[in-house]
Coordinates of C-alpha atoms and ligand atoms in Angstrom, one line a residue:
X24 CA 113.2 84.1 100.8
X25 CA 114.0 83.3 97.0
X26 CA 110.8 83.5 94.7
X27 CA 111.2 82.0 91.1
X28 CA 111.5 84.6 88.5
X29 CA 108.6 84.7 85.6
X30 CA 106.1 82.6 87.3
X31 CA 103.3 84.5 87.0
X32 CA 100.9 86.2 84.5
X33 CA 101.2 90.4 84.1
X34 CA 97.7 91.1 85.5
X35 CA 95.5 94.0 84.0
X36 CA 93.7 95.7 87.0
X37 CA 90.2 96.3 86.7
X38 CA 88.8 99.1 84.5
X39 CA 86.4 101.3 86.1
X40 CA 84.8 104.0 83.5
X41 CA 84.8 107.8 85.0
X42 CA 81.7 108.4 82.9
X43 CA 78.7 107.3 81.8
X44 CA 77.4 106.8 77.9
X45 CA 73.6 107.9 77.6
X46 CA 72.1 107.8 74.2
X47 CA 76.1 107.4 72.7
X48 CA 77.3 110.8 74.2
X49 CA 79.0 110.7 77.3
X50 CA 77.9 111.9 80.6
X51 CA 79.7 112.9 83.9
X52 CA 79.5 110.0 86.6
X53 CA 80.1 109.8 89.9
X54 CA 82.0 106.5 91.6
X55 CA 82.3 105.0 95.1
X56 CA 86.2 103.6 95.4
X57 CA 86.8 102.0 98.9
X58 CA 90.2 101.1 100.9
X59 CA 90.0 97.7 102.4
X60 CA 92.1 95.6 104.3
X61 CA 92.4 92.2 102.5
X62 CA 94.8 89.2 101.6
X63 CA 97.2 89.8 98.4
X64 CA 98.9 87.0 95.9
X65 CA 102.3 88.5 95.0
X66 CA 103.1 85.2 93.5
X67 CA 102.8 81.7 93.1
X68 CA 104.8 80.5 96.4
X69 CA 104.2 82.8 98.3
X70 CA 101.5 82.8 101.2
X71 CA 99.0 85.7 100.7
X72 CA 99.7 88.6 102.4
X73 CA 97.7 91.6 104.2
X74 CA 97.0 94.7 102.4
X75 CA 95.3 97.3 102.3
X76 CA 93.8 97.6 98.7
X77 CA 91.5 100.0 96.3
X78 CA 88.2 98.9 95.0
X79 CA 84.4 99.2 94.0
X80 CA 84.3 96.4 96.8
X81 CA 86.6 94.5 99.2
X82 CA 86.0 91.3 96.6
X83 CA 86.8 93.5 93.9
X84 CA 89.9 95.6 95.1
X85 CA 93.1 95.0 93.8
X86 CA 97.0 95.8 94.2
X87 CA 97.4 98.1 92.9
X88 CA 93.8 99.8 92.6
X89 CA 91.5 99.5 89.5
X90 CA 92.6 101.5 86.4
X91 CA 90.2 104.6 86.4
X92 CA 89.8 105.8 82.7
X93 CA 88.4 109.5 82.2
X94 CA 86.8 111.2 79.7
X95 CA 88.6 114.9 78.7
X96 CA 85.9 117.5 79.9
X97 CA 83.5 115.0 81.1
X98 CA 83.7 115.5 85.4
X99 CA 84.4 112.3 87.5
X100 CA 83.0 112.7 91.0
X101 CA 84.3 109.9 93.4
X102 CA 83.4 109.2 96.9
X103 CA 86.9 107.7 98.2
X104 CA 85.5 105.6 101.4
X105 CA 87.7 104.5 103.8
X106 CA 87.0 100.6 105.4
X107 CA 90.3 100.3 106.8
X108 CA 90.1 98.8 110.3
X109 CA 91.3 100.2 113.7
X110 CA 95.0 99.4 113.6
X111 CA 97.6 99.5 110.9
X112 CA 99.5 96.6 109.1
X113 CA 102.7 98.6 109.1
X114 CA 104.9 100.5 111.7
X115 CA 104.3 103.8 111.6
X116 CA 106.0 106.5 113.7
X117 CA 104.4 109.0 115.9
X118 CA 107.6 111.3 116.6
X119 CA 107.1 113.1 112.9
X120 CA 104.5 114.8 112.2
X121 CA 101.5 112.7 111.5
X122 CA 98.0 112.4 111.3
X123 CA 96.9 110.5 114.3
X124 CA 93.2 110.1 115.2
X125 CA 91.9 111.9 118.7
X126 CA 90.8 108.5 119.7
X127 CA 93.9 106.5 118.3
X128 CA 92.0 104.6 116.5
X129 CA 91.5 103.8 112.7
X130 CA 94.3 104.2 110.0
X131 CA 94.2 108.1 108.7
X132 CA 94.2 108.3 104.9
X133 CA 93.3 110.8 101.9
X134 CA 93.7 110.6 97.9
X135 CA 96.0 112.5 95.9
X136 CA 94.9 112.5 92.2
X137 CA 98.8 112.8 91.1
X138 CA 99.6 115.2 87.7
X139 CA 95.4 116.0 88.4
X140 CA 94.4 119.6 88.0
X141 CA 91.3 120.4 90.2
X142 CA 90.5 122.5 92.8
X143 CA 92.6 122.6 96.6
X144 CA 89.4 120.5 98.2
X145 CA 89.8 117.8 95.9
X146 CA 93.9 117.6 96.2
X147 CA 94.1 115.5 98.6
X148 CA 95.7 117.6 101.0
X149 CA 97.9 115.4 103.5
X150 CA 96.0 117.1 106.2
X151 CA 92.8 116.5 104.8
X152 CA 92.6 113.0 106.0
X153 CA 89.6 110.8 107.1
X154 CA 89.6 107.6 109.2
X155 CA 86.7 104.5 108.3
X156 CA 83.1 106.2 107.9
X157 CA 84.5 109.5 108.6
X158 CA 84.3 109.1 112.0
X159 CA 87.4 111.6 112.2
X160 CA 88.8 113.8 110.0
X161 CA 92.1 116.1 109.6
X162 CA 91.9 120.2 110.0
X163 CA 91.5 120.5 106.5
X164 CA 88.8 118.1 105.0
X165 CA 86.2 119.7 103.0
X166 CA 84.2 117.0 101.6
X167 CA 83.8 113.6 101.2
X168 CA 83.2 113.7 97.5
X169 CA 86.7 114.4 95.1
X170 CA 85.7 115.9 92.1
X171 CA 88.0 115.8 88.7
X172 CA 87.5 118.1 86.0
X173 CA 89.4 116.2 83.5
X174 CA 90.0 119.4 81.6
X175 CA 93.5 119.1 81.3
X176 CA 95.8 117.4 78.4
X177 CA 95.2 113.8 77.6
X178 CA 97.7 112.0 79.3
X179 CA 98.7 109.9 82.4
X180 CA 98.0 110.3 86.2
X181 CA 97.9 108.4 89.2
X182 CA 96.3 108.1 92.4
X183 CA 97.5 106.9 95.9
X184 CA 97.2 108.2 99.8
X185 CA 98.9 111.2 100.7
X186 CA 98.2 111.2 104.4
X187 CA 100.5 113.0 106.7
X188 CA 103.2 110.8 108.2
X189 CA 101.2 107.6 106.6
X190 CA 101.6 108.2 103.2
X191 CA 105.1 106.2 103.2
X192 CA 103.0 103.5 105.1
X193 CA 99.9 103.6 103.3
X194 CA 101.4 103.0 100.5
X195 CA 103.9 100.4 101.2
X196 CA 100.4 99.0 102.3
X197 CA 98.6 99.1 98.7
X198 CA 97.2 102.2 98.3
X199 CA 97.8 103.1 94.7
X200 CA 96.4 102.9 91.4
X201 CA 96.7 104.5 87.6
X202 CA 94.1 107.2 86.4
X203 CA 94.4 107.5 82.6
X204 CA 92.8 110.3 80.4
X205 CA 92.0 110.1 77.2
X206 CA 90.9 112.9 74.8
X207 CA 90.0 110.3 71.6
X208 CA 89.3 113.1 69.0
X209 CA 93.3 114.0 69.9
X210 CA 94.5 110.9 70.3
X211 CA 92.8 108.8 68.1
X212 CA 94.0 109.5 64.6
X213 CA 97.9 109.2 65.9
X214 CA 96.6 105.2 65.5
X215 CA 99.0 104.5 68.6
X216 CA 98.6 101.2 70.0
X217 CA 95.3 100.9 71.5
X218 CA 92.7 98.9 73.4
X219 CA 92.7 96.5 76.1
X220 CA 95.6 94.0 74.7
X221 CA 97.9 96.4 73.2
X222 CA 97.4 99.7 75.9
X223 CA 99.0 98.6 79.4
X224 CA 99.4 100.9 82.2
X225 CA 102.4 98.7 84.3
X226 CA 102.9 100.5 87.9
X227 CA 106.3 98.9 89.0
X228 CA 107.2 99.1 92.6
X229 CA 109.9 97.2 95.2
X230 CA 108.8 95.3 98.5
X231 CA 110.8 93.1 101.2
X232 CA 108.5 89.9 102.3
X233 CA 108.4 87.6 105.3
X234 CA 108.1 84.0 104.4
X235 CA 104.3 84.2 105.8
X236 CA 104.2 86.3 103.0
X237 CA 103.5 89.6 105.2
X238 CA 105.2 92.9 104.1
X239 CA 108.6 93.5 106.1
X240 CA 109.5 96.9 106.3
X241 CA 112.8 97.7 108.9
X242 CA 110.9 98.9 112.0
X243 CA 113.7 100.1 113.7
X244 CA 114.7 104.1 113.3
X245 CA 117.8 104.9 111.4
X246 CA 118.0 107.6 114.3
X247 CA 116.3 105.5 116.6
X248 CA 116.6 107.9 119.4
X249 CA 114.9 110.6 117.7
X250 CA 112.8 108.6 116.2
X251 CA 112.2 105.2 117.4
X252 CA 110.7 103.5 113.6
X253 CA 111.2 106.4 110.9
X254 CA 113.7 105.1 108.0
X255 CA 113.9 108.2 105.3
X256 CA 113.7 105.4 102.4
X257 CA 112.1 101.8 101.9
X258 CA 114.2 99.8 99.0
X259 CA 112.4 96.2 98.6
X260 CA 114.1 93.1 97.0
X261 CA 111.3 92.1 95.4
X262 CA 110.4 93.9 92.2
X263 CA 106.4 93.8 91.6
X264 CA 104.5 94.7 88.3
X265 CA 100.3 95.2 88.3
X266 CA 100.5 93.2 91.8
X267 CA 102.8 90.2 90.9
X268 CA 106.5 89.5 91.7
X269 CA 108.8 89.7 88.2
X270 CA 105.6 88.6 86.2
X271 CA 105.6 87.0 82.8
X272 CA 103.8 88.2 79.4
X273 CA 103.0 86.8 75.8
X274 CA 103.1 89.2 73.3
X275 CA 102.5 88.9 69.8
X276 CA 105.0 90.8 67.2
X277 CA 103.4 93.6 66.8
X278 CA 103.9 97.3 68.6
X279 CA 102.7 97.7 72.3
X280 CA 102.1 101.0 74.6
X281 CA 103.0 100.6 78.3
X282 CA 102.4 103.5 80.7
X283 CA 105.0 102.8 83.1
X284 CA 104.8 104.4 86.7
X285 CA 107.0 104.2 88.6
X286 CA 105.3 103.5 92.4
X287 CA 108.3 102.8 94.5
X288 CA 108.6 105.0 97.5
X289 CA 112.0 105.3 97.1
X290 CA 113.3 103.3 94.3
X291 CA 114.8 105.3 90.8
X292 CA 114.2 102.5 88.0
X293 CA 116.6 102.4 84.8
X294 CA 114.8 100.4 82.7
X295 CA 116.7 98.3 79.5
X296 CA 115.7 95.5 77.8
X297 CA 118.4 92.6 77.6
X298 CA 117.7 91.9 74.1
X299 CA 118.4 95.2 73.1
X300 CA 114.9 96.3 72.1
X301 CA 113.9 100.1 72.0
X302 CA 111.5 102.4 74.2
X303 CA 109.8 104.6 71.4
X304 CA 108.4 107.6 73.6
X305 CA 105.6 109.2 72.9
X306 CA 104.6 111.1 76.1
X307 CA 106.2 111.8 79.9
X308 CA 103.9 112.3 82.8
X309 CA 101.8 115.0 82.0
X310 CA 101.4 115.6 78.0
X311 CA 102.4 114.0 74.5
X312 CA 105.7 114.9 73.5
X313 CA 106.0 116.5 70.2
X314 CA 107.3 114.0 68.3
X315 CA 108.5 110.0 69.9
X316 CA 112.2 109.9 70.8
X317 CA 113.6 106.7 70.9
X318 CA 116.3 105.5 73.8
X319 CA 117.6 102.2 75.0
X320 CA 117.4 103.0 78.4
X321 CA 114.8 104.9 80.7
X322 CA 115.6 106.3 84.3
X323 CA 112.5 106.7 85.8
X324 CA 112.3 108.5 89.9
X325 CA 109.7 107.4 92.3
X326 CA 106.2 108.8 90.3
X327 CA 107.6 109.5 87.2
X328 CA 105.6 107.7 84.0
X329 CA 107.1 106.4 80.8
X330 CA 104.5 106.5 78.1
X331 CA 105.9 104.0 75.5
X332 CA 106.0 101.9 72.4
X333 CA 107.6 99.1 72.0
X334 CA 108.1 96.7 68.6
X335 CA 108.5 93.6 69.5
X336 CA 108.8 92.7 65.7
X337 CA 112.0 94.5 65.8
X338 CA 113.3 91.3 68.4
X339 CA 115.9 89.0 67.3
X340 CA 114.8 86.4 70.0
X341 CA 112.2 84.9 71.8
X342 CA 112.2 86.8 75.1
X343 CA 113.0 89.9 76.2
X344 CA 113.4 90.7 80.7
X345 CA 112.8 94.0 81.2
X346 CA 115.8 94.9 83.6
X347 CA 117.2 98.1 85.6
X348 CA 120.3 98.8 86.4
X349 CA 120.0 101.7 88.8
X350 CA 121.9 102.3 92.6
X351 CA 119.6 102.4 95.0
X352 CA 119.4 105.0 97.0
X353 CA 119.9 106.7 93.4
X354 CA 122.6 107.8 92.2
X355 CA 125.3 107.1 94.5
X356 CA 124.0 103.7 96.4
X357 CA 124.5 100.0 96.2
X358 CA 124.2 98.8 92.6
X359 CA 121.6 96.4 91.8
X360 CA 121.5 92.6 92.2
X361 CA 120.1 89.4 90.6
X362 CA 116.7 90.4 92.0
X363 CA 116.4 93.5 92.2
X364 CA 118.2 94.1 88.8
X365 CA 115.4 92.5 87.2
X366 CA 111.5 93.4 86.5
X367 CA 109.7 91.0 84.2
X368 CA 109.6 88.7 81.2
X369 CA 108.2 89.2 78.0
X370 CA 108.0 85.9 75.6
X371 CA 107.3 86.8 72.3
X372 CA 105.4 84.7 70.0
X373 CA 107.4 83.4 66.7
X374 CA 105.1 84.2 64.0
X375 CA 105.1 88.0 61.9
X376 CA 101.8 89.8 61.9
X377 CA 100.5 92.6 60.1
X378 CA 100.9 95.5 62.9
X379 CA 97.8 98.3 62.2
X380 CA 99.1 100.2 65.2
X381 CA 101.7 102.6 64.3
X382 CA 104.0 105.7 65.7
X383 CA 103.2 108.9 64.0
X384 CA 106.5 111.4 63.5
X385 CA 104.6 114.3 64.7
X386 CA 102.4 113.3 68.1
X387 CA 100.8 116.3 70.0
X388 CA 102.8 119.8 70.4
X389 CA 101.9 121.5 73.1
X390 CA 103.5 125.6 73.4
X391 CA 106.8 125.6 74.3
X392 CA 107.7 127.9 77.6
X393 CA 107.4 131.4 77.2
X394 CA 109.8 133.4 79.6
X395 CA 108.3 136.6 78.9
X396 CA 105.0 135.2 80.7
X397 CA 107.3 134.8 83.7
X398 CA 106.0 136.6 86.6
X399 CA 108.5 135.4 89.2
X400 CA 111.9 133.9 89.7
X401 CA 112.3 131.8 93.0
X402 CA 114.9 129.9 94.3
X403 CA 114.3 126.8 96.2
X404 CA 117.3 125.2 98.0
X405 CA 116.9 121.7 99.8
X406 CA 119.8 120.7 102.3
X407 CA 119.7 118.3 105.4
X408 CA 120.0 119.3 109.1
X409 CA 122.3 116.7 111.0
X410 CA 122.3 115.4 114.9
X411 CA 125.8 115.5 116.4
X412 CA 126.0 112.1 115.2
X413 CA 125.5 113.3 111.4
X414 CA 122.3 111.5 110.7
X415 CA 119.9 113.5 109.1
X416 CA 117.3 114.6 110.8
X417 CA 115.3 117.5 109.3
X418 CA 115.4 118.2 105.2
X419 CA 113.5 121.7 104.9
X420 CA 113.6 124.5 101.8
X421 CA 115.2 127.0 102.6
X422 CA 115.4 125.9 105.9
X423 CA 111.7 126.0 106.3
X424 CA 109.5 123.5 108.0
X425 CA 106.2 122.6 107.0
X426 CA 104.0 124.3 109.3
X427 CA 106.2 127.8 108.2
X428 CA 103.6 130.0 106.3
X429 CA 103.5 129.5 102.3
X430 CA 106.4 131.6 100.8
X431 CA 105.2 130.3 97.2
X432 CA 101.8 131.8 96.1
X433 CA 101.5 131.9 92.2
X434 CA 99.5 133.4 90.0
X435 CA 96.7 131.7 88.4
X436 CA 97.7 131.2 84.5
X437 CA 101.2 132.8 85.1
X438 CA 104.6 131.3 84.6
X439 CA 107.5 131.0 87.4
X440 CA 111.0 130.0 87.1
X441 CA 111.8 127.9 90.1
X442 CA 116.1 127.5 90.3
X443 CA 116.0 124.7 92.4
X444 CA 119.1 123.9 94.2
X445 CA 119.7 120.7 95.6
X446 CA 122.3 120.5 98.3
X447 CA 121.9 116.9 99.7
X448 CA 123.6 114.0 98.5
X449 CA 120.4 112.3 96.8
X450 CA 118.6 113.2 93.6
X451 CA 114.8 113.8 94.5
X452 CA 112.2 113.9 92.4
X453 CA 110.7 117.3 93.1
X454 CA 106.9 116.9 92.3
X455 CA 104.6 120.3 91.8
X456 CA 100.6 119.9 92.4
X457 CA 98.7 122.1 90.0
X458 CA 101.8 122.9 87.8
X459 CA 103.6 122.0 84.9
X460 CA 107.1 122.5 84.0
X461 CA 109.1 122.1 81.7
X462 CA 113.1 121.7 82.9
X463 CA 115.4 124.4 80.9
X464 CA 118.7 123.8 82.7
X465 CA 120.9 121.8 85.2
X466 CA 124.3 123.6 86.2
X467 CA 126.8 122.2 88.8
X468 CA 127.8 124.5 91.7
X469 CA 131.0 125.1 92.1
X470 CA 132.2 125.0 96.0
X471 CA 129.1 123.6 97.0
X472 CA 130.3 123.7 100.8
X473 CA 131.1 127.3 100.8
X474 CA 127.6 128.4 99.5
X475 CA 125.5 125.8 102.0
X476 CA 127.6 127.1 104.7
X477 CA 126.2 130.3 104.2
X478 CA 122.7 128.7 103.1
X479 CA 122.6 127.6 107.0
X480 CA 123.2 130.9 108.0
X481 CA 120.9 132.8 105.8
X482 CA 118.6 130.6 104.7
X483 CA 118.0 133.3 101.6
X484 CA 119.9 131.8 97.8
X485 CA 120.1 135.6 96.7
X486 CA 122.1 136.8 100.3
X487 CA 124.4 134.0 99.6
X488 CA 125.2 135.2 95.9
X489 CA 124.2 132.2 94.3
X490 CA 125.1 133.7 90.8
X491 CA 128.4 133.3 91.8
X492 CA 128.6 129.5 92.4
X493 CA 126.3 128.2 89.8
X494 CA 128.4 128.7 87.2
X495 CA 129.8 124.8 86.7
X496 CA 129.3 122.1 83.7
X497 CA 125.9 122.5 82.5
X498 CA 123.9 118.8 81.9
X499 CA 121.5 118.7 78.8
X500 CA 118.1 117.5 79.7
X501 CA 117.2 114.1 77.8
X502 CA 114.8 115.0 74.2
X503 CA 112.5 112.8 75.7
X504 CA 112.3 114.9 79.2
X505 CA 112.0 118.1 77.2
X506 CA 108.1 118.3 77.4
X507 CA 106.0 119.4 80.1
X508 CA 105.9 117.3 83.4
X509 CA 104.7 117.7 87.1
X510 CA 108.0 116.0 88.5
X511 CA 111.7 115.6 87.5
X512 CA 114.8 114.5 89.0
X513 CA 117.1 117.0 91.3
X514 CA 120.6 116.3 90.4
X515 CA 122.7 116.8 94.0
X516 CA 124.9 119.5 93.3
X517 CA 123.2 120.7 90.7
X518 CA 120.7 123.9 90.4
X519 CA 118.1 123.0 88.2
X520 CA 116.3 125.3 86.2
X521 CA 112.7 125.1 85.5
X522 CA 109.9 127.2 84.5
X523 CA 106.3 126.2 86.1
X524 CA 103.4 127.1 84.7
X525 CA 100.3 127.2 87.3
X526 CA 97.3 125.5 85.7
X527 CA 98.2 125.2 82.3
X528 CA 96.5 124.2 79.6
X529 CA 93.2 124.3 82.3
X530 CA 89.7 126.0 80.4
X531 CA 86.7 126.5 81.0
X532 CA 86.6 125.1 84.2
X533 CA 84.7 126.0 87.1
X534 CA 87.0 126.3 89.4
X535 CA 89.1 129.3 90.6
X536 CA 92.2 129.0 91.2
X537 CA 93.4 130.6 94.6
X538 CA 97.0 129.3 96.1
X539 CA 96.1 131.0 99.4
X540 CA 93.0 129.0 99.8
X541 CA 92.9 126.4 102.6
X542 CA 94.1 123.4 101.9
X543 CA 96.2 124.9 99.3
X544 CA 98.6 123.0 96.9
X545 CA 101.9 121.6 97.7
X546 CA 105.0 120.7 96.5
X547 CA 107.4 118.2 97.5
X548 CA 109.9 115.2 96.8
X549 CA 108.3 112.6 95.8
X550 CA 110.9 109.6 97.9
X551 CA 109.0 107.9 100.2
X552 CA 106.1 110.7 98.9
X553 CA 105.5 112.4 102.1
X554 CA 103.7 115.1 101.3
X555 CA 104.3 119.3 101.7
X556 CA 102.0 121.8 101.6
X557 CA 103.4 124.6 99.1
X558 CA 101.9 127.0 100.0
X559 CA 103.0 126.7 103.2
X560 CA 106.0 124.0 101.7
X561 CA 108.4 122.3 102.8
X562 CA 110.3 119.5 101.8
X563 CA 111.0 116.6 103.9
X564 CA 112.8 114.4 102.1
X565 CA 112.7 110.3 102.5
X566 CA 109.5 110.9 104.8
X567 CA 107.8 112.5 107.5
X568 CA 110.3 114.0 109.5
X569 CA 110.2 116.3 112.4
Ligands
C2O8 CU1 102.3 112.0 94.0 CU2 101.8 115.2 96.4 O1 102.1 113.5 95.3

């Protein structure tokens, strides 16, 4: 199926306001956002195709979902409804652990408010699912109304489904959007670009098609045995931006900001521009960075966010294709090809312009990680159990499932380093609910085989004498990674260093903070996003395994 490049407009989702304005000052509000199953236009020539899609109403929802934009200490309440039908669009599998309705009917789903810091009810606990009009409901749901404080840093977030076993599917299906929050007293005098035409959140994901223009998605088990559909990781060969296949967009020469999320469920992007133009970053995923850092490149893992400027004034031609260039599965997988290697088109107008938007040297500066706050030091491994035939079949931490009782159980406003020590061959992007890090360190491990061998053994980093084998080359971590984020890239073979901070920068809020509570928090990698608790953690990566 070959789709012409740069057909079609860059769509702007719908905005939907988180709060109200009564007599100029603004109010808490409270919003109804549905799931519905509806028909898509990826692009020009191709037939529409079945979704499952976000929205005030089934008319109105999109793919992705509409752009919610919060207010910094003003609440949000929304009521996520689900109005999915009775079956699925997508193959899902029942042999991993998933949420499947007593009556076997209706699509399981629940909303993760991702880099959100709120209390456990309103997480979006993968067990905390609901089927259409909450006629069932997971061992965990609380209640049918989310509520956001929005007290955190200004910054970027999004939301998607986070259902156990379904999430992979769910949202393959649609079920995604971007949650900005804005703090204008902060933000406003940097005078960064700003306002519908110049601020563009651009959620960038992959999907395979069928020529009747449904999603195809391998249906057949990599272990198929085991488990008859599950495939750890989806790679598409169509690259989508706001909804449309490699869209097009006119820009004038003048600077532009573009939250990019990366929404692929398995997908690392590494974004370049061919004509050589510059990413001018002024934030990551969760705060400002001190001050912008400029690169030519950006490697972004599944739910990571750029927050950047870029000049088109500074081009020397007409049009610029925003490109990647990286393997897939990232880093040591096929390299990229004519369509996957490319993302979308900007055409920039000829004419100068006075540009009013500018980048400030100094942005926000949050405090820098204090290690004597640090209450604990963990040590998280992640490696793979194998069949006989050497396909993976379980990825655990420290060889823990996810229905093992929570090992992890921070302190409310304390600081942990977490040594994180990946043992697969895959980079995943380790996401934390409820906390921000900051990455100090990433060191090699030298005989990696020796120490795993043990790792299966003892399941325990300390028994094993980690010390002892992470003492290879040391990788810097990118200036413009430096700041505080909620996920970051596991290098294989690497123990990375990073010190978590539980609820930071989160005042006068209402809620307590209790990481025994039921549902709890979790933390997890985000490929394919399936979703562990941790508190009682795991990680699974690629999906939903046993
Ligand atoms: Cu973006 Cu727990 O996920």
């Amino acid at each position: 199926l070959q789709l012409e490049m740069f057909v079609d407009e860059l769509p702007d989702m719908p905005k939907i306001q988180g709060f109200d304005v009564v007599n100029g000052s603004p109010k808490s509000k409270s919003l109804t956002i549905g799931m519905f199953r509806k028909k898509w236009k990826f692009h020009r020539d191709l037939p529409p195709t079945p979704v499952f899609a976000y929205g005030a109403s089934r008319l109105t929802a999109t793919v992705p979902g509409p752009t919610i934009e919060a207010l910094h200490g003003i609440d949000t309440y929304v009521e996520w409804q689900n109005h999915l039908p009775s079956k699925h669009i997508l193959p899902w599998d029942p042999t991993i652990p998933t949420a499947v309705p007593a009556t076997k009917k209706g699509v399981p789903t629940v909303v993760h408010l991702h880099g959100g810091i709120h209390e456990p009810a309103s997480d979006g606990n993968s067990n905390s699912w609901f089927t259409a009009g909450f006629k069932e409901k997971g061992p965990t749901w609380a209640n049918a109304t989310y509520h956001y404080n929005n007290n955190q840093q200004p910054g970027n977030l999004w939301y998607h489904d986070h259902a156990m076993g379904l999430t992979r599917v769910n949202l393959l299906a649609g079920l995604i959007g971007a949650y900005v929050l804005r703090h204008p007293d902060v933000e406003g005098p940097l005078k960064l670009p700003h306002g519908d035409e110049f601020d563009r959140p651009l959620l960038v994901f992959d999907r395979s098609f069928r020529t009747n223009g449904s999603i195809y998605m391998n249906s057949t088990g990599n272990n198929p045995s085991i488990h008859p559909q599950w495939q750890p990781e989806y790679f598409g060969d169509t690259i989508i931006v706001n909804g449309k296949a490699w869209p097009k967009m006119m820009v004038r020469r003048r600077k532009y900001r573009f939250r990019i999320i990366n929404a692929s469920n398995a997908r690392f992007f590494r974004f370049f521009f061919t004509n050589g133009l510059e990413f001018i970053h002024v934030a990551a995923d969760s705060t400002y960075l001190g001050e912008p850092v400029v690169t030519n490149e950006t490697l972004l893992a599944p739910s990571e966010i750029a927050d950047v400027v870029v000049d088109f004034s500074k081009s020397e031609t007409d049009d610029a294709i925003l490109a990647n260039d990286a393997p897939y599965p990232y880093p040591s997988g096929d390299p990229v090809n004519e369509s996957n290697g490319k993302v979308m088109k900007f055409i920039i107008k000829k004419n100068q312009e006075v540009d009013t938007w500018r980048v400030p040297n100094k942005l926000i500066k949050y405090p820098s990680p204090d290690l004597s706050s640090v209450r604990e030091t963990r040590y998280i491994a992640m490696y793979e159990y194998t069949s006989d035939t050497d396909e993976p079949t379980h990825l655990y931490i420290n060889g823990k499932p996810y229905e093992a009782p929570a090992t992890e159980t921070p302190k409310a406003g304390t600081s942990e380093i977490w040594n994180v020590i990946n043992l697969t061959e895959d980079n995943h992007p380790l996401h934390i609910h409820l906390g921000l890090f900051t990455v100090l360190d990433q060191t090699e491990l030298v005989n990696k085989e020796e120490f795993k061998g043990c790792m299966f053994k003892e399941n325990d980093a300390i028994k094993c004498h980690i010390s002892k084998y992470a003492r290879g080359k040391k990788v810097e971590v990118p200036a413009h990674e430096k700041g505080w984020k909620n996920v970051y890239k596991m290098t294989p073979g690497f123990v990375t260093k990073i010190l978590v901070r539980f609820s930071y920068i989160h005042s006068n809020s209402s809620y307590s903070f209790d990481p025994t509570a039921n549902p709890g928090y979790v933390y997890h990698c985000h490929v394919s996003i399936s979703p562990f608790p941790f508190i009682l953690f795991v990680f699974k990566h690629g999906i939903d395994i046993i």
